Tab-separated table of C-alpha atoms in Angstrom:
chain	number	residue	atom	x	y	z
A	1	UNK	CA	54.241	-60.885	23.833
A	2	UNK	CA	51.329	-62.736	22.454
A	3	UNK	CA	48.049	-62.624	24.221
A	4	UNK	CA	46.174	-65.816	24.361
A	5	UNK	CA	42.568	-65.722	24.948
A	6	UNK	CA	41.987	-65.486	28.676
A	7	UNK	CA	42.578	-68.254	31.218
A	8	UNK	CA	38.916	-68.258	32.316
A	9	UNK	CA	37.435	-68.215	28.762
A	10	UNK	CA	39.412	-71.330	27.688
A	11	UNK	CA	39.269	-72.986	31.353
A	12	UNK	CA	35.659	-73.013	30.985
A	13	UNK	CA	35.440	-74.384	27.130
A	14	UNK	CA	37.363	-77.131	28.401
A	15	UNK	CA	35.377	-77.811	31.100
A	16	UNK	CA	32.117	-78.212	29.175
A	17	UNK	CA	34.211	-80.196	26.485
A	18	UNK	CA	36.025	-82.982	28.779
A	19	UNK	CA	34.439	-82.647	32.082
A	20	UNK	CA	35.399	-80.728	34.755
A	21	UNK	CA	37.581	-82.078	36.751
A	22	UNK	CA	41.862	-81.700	37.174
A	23	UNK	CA	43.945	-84.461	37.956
A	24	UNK	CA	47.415	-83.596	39.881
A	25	UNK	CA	50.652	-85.494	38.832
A	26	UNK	CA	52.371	-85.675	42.300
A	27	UNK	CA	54.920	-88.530	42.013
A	28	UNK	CA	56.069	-88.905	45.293
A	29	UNK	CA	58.194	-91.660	46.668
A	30	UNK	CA	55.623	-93.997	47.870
A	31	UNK	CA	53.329	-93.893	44.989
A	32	UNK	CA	56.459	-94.213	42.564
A	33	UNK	CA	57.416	-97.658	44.491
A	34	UNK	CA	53.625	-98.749	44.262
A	35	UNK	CA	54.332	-98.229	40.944
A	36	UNK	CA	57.363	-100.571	40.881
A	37	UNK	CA	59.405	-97.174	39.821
A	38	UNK	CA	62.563	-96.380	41.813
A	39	UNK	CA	62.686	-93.124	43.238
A	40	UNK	CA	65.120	-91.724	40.828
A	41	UNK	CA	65.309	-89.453	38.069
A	42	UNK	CA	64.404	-92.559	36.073
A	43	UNK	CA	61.481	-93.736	37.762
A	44	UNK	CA	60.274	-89.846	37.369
A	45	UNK	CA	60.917	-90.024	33.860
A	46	UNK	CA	59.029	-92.669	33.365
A	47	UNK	CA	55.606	-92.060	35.774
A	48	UNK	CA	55.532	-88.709	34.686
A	49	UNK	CA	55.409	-89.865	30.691
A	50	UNK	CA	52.823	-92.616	31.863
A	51	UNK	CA	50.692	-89.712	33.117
A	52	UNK	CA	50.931	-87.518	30.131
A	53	UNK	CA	49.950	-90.255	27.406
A	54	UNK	CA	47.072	-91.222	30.087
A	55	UNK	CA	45.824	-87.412	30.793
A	56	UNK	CA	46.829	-84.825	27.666
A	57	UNK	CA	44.237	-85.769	25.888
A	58	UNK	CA	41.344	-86.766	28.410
A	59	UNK	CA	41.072	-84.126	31.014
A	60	UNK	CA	40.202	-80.475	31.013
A	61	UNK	CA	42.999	-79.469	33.512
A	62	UNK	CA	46.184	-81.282	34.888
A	63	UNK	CA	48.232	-79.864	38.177
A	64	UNK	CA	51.697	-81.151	38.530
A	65	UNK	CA	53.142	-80.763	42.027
A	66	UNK	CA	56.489	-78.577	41.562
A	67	UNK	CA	57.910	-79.810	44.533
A	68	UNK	CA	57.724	-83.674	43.885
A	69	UNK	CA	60.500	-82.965	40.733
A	70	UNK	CA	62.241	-80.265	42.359
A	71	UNK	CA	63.611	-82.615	44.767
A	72	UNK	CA	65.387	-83.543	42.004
A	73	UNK	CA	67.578	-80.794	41.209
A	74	UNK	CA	67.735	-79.853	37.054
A	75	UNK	CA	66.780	-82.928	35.868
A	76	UNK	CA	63.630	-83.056	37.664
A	77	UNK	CA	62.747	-79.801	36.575
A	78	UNK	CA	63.597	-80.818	32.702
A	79	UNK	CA	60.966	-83.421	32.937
A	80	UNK	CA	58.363	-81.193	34.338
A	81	UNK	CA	59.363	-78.283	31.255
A	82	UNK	CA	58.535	-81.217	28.658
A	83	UNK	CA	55.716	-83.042	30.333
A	84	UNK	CA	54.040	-79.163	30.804
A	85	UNK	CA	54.663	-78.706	26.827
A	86	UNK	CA	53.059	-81.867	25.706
A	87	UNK	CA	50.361	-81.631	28.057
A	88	UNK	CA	49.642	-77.737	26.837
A	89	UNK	CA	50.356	-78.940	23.323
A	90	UNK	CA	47.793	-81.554	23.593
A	91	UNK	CA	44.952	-78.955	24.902
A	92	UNK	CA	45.253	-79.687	28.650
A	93	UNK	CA	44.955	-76.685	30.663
A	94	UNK	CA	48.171	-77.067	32.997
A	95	UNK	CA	47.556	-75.295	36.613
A	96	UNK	CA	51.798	-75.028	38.271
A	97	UNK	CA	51.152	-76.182	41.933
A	98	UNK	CA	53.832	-73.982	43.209
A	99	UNK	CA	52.144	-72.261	46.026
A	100	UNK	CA	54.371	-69.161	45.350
A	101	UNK	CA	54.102	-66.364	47.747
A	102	UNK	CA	56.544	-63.432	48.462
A	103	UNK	CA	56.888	-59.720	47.649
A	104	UNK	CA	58.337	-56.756	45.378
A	105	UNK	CA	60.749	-58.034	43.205
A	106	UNK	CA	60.996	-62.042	44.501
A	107	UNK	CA	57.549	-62.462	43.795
A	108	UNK	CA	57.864	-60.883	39.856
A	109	UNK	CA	60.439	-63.068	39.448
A	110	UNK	CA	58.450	-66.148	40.575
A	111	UNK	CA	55.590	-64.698	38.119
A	112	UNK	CA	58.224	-64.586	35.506
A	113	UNK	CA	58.981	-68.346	35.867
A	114	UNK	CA	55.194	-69.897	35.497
A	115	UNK	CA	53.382	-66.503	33.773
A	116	UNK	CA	55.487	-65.410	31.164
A	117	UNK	CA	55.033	-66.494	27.545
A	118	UNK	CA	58.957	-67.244	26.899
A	119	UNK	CA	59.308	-69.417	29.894
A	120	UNK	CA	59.973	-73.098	29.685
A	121	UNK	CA	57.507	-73.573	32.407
A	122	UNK	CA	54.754	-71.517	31.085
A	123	UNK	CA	51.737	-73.015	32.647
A	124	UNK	CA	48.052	-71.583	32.006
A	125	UNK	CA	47.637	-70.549	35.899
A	126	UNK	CA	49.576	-70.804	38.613
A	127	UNK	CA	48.768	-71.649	42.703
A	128	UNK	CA	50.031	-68.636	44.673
A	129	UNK	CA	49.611	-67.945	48.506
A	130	UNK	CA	48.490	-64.549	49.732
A	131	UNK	CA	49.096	-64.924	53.122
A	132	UNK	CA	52.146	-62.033	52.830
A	133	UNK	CA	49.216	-59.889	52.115
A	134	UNK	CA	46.769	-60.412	48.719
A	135	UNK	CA	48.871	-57.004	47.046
A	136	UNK	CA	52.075	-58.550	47.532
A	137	UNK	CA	50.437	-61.165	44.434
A	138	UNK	CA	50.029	-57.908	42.089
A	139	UNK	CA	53.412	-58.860	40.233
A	140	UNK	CA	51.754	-62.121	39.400
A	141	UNK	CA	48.058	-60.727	38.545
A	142	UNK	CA	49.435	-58.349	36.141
A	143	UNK	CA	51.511	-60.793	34.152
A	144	UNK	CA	48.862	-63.007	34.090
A	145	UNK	CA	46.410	-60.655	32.784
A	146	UNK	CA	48.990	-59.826	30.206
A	147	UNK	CA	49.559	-63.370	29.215
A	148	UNK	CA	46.526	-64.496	29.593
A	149	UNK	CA	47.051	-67.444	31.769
A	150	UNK	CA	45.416	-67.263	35.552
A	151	UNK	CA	45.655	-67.853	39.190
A	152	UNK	CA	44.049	-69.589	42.100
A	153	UNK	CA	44.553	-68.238	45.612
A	154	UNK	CA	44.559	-70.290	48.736
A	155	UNK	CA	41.410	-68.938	50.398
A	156	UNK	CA	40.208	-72.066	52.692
A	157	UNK	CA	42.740	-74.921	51.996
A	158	UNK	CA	41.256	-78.174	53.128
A	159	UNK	CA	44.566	-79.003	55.454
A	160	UNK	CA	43.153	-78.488	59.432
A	161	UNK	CA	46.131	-76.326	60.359
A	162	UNK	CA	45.065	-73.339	57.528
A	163	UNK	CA	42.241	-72.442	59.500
A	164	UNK	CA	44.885	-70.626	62.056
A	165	UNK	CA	45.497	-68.353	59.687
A	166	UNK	CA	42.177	-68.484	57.196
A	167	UNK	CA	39.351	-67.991	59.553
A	168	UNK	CA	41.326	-65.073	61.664
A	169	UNK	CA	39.017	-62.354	61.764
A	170	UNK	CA	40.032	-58.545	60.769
A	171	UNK	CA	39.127	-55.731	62.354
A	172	UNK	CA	35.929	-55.463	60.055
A	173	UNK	CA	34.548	-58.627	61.094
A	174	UNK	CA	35.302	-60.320	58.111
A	175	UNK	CA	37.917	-63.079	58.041
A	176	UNK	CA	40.652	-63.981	56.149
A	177	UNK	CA	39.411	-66.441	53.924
A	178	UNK	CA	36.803	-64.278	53.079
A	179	UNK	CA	38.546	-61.273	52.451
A	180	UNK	CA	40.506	-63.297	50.014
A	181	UNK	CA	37.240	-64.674	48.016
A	182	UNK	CA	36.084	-60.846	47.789
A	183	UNK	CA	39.387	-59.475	45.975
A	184	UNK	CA	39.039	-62.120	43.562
A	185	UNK	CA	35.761	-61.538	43.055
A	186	UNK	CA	36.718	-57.871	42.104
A	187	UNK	CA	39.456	-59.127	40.089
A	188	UNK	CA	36.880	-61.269	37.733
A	189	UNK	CA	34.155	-57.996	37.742
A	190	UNK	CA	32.476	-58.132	34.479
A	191	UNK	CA	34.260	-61.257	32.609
A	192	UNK	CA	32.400	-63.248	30.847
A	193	UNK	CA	32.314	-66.604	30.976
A	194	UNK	CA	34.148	-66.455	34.311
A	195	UNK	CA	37.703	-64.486	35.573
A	196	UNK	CA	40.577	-65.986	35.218
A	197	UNK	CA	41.605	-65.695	39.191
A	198	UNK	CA	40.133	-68.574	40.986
A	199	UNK	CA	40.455	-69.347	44.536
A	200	UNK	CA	41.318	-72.668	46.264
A	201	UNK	CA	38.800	-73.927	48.589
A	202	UNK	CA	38.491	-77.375	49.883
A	203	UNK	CA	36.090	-79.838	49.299
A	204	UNK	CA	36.184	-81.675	52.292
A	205	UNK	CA	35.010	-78.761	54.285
A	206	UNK	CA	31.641	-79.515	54.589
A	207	UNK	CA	28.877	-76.545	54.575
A	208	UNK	CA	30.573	-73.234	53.410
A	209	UNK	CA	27.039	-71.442	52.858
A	210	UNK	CA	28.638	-68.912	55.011
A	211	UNK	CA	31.104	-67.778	52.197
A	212	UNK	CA	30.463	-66.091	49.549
A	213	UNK	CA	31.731	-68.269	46.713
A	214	UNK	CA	30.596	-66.726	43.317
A	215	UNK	CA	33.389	-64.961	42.517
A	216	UNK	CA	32.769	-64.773	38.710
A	217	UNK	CA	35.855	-67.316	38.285
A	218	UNK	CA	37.205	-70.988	39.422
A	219	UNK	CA	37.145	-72.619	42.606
A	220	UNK	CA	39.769	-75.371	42.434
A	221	UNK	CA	38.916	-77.829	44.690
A	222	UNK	CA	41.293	-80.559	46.345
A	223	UNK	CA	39.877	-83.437	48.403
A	224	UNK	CA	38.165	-85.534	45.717
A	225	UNK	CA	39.229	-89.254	46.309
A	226	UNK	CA	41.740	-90.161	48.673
A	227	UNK	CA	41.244	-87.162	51.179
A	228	UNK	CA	37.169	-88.336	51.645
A	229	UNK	CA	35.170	-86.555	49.779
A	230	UNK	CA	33.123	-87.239	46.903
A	231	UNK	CA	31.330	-85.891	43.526
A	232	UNK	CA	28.438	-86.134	44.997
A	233	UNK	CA	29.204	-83.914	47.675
A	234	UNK	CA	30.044	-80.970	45.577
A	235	UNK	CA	26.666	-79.673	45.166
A	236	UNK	CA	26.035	-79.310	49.012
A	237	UNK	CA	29.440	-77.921	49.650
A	238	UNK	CA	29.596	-75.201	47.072
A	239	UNK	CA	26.234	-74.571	46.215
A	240	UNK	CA	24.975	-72.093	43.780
A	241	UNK	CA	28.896	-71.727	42.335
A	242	UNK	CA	29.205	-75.586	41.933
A	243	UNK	CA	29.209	-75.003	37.940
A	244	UNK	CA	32.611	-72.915	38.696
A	245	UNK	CA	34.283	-76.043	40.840
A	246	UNK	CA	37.311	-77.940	39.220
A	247	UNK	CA	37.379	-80.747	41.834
A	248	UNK	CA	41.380	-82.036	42.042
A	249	UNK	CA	42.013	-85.911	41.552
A	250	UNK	CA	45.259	-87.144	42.514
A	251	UNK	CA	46.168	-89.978	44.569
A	252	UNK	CA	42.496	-91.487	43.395
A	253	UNK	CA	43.283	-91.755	39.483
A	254	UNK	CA	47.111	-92.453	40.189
A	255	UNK	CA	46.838	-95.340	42.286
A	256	UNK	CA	45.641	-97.235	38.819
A	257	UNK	CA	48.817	-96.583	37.333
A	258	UNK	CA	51.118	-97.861	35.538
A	259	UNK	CA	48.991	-98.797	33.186
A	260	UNK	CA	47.882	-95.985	30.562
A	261	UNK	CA	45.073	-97.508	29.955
A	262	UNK	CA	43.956	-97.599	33.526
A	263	UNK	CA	44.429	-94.192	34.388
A	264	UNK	CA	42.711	-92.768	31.472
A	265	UNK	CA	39.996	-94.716	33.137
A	266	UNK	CA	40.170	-94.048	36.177
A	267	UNK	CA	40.035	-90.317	35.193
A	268	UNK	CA	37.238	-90.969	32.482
A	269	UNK	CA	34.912	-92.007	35.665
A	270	UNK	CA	35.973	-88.938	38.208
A	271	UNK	CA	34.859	-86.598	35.349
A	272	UNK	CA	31.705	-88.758	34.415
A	273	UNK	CA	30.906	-88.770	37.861
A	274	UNK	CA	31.544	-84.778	38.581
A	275	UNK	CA	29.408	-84.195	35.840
A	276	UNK	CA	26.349	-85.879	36.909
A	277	UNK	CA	27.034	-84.327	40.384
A	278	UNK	CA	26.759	-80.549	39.111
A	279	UNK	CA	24.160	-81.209	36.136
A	280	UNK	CA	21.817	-82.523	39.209
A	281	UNK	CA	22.498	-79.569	41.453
């Protein structure tokens, strides 16, 4: 299998080249009928294609939602397998927002689908959860190192309820969240520019100077937008590993479609304005 240069290395040259910021495709029913779309396999079709022409050439990093075209059986899936190509083809770093968790076995064979070179839904990195234990993801770090594509973690997800589980605390005082922030960190020891196993931590959560968030790789970062937070507020939130941050855009660039034209705005300012934020911090 061919090697591509590693997830981190490219995520970052992208980053400096187009902004850093990731927009998520997540064509749900509502937003297709603000579109005017039907929510069908033709409606799909067609918001997903008006995202691609809008995004594969604009931003550093798109993140489909899996689930929004699984609900569509095959046919959903076909669409996501061409709109991943031509967004890859294009030089869009594609991050699968499959939130796949499991062990042994079922969890290589999720790897397999999103990590491995011959798949039709290849995707440079992959959202996994590591709430089965962070070893049960080892099937998916070591095709990803082999590939060269990446992962981020959920660490401290921005949803209220994940703090049940993400700010437990272990027997050695530390919690959850942070334990999972400190195995990444060892997994992106010594890289250069940054790993290639980032972590997902909210950006709506307000002061996290707590947390130890240089981890040598990304911190994708959901929240920008519709969920309340802003650029501006990057800085503050993530502090000294704000340069790492690729804040996720969804409903706030989408609700411009259908017009091509209008996204690629819309998306244009997010990444003009995330860039200001973190060249001021």
């Amino acid at each position: 299998m061919t090697v591509m240069e590693p997830f981190g290395a490219r995520l970052r040259r992208v980053m400096d080249e187009r902004g850093p910021l990731c927009v998520g495709i997540d064509p749900h029913a509502a937003l297709l009928s603000s579109w005017g779309l039907n929510d069908d396999i033709k409606g799909l079709e067609t918001f997903t294609r008006a995202c691609v022409d809008a995004l594969a050439d604009t931003v550093a990093v798109v993140k489909p939602q899996m689930a929004f075209f699984e609900r569509f059986g095959s046919r959903g899936v076909a669409v996501l397998e061409r709109a991943v190509a031509d967004l890859r083809a294009a030089g869009t770093l594609v991050v699968m927002d499959a939130k796949r968790g499991d062990i042994g076995s079922t969890m290589a064979a999720y790897a397999e689908t999103f990590l491995h070179k011959d798949s039709p839904l290849f995707s440079d990195a992959l959202t996994v959860s590591p709430y089965l234990g962070y070893g049960s993801l080892k099937p998916a770090v070591d095709l990803a190192r082999e590939s060269g594509a990446g992962l981020f973690v959920l660490a401290l997800t921005s949803n209220p309820e994940g703090g049940e589980v993400q700010h437990a605390v272990r027997a050695d005082g530390r919690n959850v969240g942070a334990t999972m922030l400190a195995h990444l960190a060892q997994e992106n020891a010594g890289e250069h520019p940054m790993g290639s196993f980032g972590a997902v931590v909210g950006a709506t959560l307000g002061d996290l100077s707590s947390y130890e968030l240089d981890i040598n790789g990304p911190l994708l970062a959901p929240g920008i937008g519709a969920q309340g937070a802003t650029a501006a507020d990057l800085p503050s939130v993530f502090g000294s590993a704000v340069r790492n941050v690729v804040p996720n855009v969804s409903r706030g660039v989408l609700k411009a479609g259908p017009s091509v034209a209008a996204l690629r705005d819309a998306s244009v300012r997010f990444a003009d304005e995330v860039r200001e934020a973190v060249a001021g911090a």
